[in-house]
CSV table of C-alpha atoms in Angstrom, one decimal:
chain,number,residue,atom,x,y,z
A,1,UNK,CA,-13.7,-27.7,-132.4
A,2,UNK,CA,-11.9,-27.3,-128.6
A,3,UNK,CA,-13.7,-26.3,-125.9
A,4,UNK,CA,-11.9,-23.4,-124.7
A,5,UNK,CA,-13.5,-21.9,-121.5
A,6,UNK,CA,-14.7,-17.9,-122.3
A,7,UNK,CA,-12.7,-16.5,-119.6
A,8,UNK,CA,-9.5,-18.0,-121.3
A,9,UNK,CA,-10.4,-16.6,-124.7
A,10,UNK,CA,-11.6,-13.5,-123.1
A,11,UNK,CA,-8.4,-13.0,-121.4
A,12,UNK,CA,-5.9,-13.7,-124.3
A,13,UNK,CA,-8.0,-11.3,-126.8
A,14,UNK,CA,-7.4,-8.4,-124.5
A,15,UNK,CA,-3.6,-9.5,-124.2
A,16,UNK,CA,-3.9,-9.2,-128.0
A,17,UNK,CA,-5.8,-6.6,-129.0
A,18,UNK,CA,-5.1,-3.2,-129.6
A,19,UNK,CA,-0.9,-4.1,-129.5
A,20,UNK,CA,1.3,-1.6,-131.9
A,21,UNK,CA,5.5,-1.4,-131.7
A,22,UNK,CA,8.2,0.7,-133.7
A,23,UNK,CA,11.6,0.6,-135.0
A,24,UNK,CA,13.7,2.7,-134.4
A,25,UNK,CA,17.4,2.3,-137.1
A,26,UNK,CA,20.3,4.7,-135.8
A,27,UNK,CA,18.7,8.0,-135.4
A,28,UNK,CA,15.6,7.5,-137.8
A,29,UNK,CA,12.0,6.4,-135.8
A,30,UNK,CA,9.3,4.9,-137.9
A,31,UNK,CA,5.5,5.9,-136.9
A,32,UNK,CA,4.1,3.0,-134.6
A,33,UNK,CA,2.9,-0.1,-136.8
A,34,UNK,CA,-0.2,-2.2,-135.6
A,35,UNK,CA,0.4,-5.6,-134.7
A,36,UNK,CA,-2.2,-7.8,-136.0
A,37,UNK,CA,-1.3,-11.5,-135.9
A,38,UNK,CA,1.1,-13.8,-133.4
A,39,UNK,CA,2.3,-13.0,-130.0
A,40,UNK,CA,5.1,-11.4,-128.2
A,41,UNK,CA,8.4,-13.1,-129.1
A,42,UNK,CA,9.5,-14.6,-125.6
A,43,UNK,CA,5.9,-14.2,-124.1
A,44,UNK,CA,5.3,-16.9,-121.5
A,45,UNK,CA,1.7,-17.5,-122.5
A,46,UNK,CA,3.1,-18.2,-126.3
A,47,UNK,CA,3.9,-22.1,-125.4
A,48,UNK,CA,0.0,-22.7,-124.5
A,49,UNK,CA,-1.2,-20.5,-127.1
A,50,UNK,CA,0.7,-22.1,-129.8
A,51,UNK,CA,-0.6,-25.8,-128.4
A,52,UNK,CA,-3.7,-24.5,-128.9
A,53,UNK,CA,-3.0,-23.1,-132.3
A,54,UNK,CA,-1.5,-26.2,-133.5
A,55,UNK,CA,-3.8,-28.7,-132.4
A,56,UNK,CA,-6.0,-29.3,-135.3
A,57,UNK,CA,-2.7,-30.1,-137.3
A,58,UNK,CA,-2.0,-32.8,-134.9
A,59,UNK,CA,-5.5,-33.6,-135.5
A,60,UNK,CA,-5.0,-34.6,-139.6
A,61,UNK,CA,-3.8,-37.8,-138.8
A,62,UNK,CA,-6.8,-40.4,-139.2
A,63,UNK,CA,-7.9,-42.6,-136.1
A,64,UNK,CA,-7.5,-45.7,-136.8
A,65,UNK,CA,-8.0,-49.5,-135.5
A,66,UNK,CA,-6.8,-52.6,-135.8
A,67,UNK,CA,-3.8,-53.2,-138.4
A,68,UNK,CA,-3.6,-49.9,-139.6
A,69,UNK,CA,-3.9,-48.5,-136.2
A,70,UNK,CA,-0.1,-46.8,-137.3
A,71,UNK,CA,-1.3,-46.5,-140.9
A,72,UNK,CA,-1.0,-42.4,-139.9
A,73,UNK,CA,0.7,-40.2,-137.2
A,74,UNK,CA,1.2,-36.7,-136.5
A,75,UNK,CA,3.7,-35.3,-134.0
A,76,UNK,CA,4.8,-31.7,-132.7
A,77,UNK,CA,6.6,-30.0,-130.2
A,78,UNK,CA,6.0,-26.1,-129.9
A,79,UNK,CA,5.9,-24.5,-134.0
A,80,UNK,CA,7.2,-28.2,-135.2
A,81,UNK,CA,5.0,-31.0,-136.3
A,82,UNK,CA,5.7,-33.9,-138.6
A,83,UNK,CA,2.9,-36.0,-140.5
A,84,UNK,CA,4.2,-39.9,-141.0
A,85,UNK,CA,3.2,-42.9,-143.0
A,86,UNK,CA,3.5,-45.9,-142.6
A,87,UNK,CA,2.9,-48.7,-145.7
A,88,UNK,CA,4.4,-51.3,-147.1
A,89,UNK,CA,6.1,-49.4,-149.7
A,90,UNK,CA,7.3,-46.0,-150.7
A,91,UNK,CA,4.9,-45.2,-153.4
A,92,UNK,CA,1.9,-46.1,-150.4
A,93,UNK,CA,3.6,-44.4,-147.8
A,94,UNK,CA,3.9,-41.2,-150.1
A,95,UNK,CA,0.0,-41.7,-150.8
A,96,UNK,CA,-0.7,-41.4,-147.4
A,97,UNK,CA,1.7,-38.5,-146.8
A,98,UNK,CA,0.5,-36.5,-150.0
A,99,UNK,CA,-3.6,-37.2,-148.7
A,100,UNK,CA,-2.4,-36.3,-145.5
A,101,UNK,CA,-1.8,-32.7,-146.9
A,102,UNK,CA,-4.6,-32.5,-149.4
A,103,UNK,CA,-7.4,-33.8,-148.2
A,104,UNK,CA,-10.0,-31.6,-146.7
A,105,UNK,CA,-9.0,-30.5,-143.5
A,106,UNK,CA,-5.5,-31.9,-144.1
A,107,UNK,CA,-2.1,-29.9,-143.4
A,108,UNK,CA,-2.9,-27.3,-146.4
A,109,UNK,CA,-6.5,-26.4,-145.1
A,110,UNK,CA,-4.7,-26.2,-142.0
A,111,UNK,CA,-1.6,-23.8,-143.5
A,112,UNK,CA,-4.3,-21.9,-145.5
A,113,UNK,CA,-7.1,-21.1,-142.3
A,114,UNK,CA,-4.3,-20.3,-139.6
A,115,UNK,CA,-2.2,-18.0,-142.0
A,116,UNK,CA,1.0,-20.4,-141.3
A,117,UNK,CA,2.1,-21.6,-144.1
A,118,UNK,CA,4.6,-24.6,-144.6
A,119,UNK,CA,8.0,-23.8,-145.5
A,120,UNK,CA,8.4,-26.7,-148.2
A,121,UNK,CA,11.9,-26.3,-148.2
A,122,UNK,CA,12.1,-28.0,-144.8
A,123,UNK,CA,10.0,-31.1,-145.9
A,124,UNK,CA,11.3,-34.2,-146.1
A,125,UNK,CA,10.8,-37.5,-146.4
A,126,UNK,CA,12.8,-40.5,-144.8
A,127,UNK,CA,12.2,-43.9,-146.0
């Protein structure tokens, strides 16, 4: 769990709370629809937010010492994050990839508890 300081957390729940928008197509307005989950597209404050957000995923990736110090490694960059493997074969490698995502607290726990899921179509893996 981060330590987060209160008046940071207090701070971004009133920037979030209580936020509603509309659409509006040609002439036709729809009522105002409450906004319950993510942040302002082009908000400022989304960058830290979403580091903060996506900091336990970074997190899946065991620590490790020794020779298989680089057994595991995660890496992101804003709503991006790639799990790798490395092993001496492809069959390992996808071990450790496929335990990466179902182990508990792995990258589908993570999906599952922040409502992001994974858009499997966009997975690969490079050998």
């Amino acid at each position: 769990m981060r330590s987060i300081p209160k008046a940071i957390i207090d701070f971004t729940e009133q920037v979030l709370t209580g936020r509603q928008t509309q659409l509006r197509f040609d002439e036709f307005t729809l009522d105002w629809i409450p906004i319950n989950n993510g942040i302002g597209q082009g908000d400022p404050l989304s960058m830290v937010l979403y580091i903060i957000y996506n900091s336990d995923l970074v997190d899946v990736a065991k620590k490790r010492h020794g020779k298989e110090a680089i057994q595991e490694l995660t890496l992101a960059f804003v709503d991006d994050a790639a799990f790798i493997a490395i092993a001496k074969d492809f069959n390992a490698t996808h071990d450790i990839l496929k335990n990466m995502l179902e182990r508990w607290g792995g990258g589908l726990d993570w999906s599952r508890d922040h409502n992001s899921r994974f858009e499997t179509n966009k997975f690969a893996l490079m050998d």
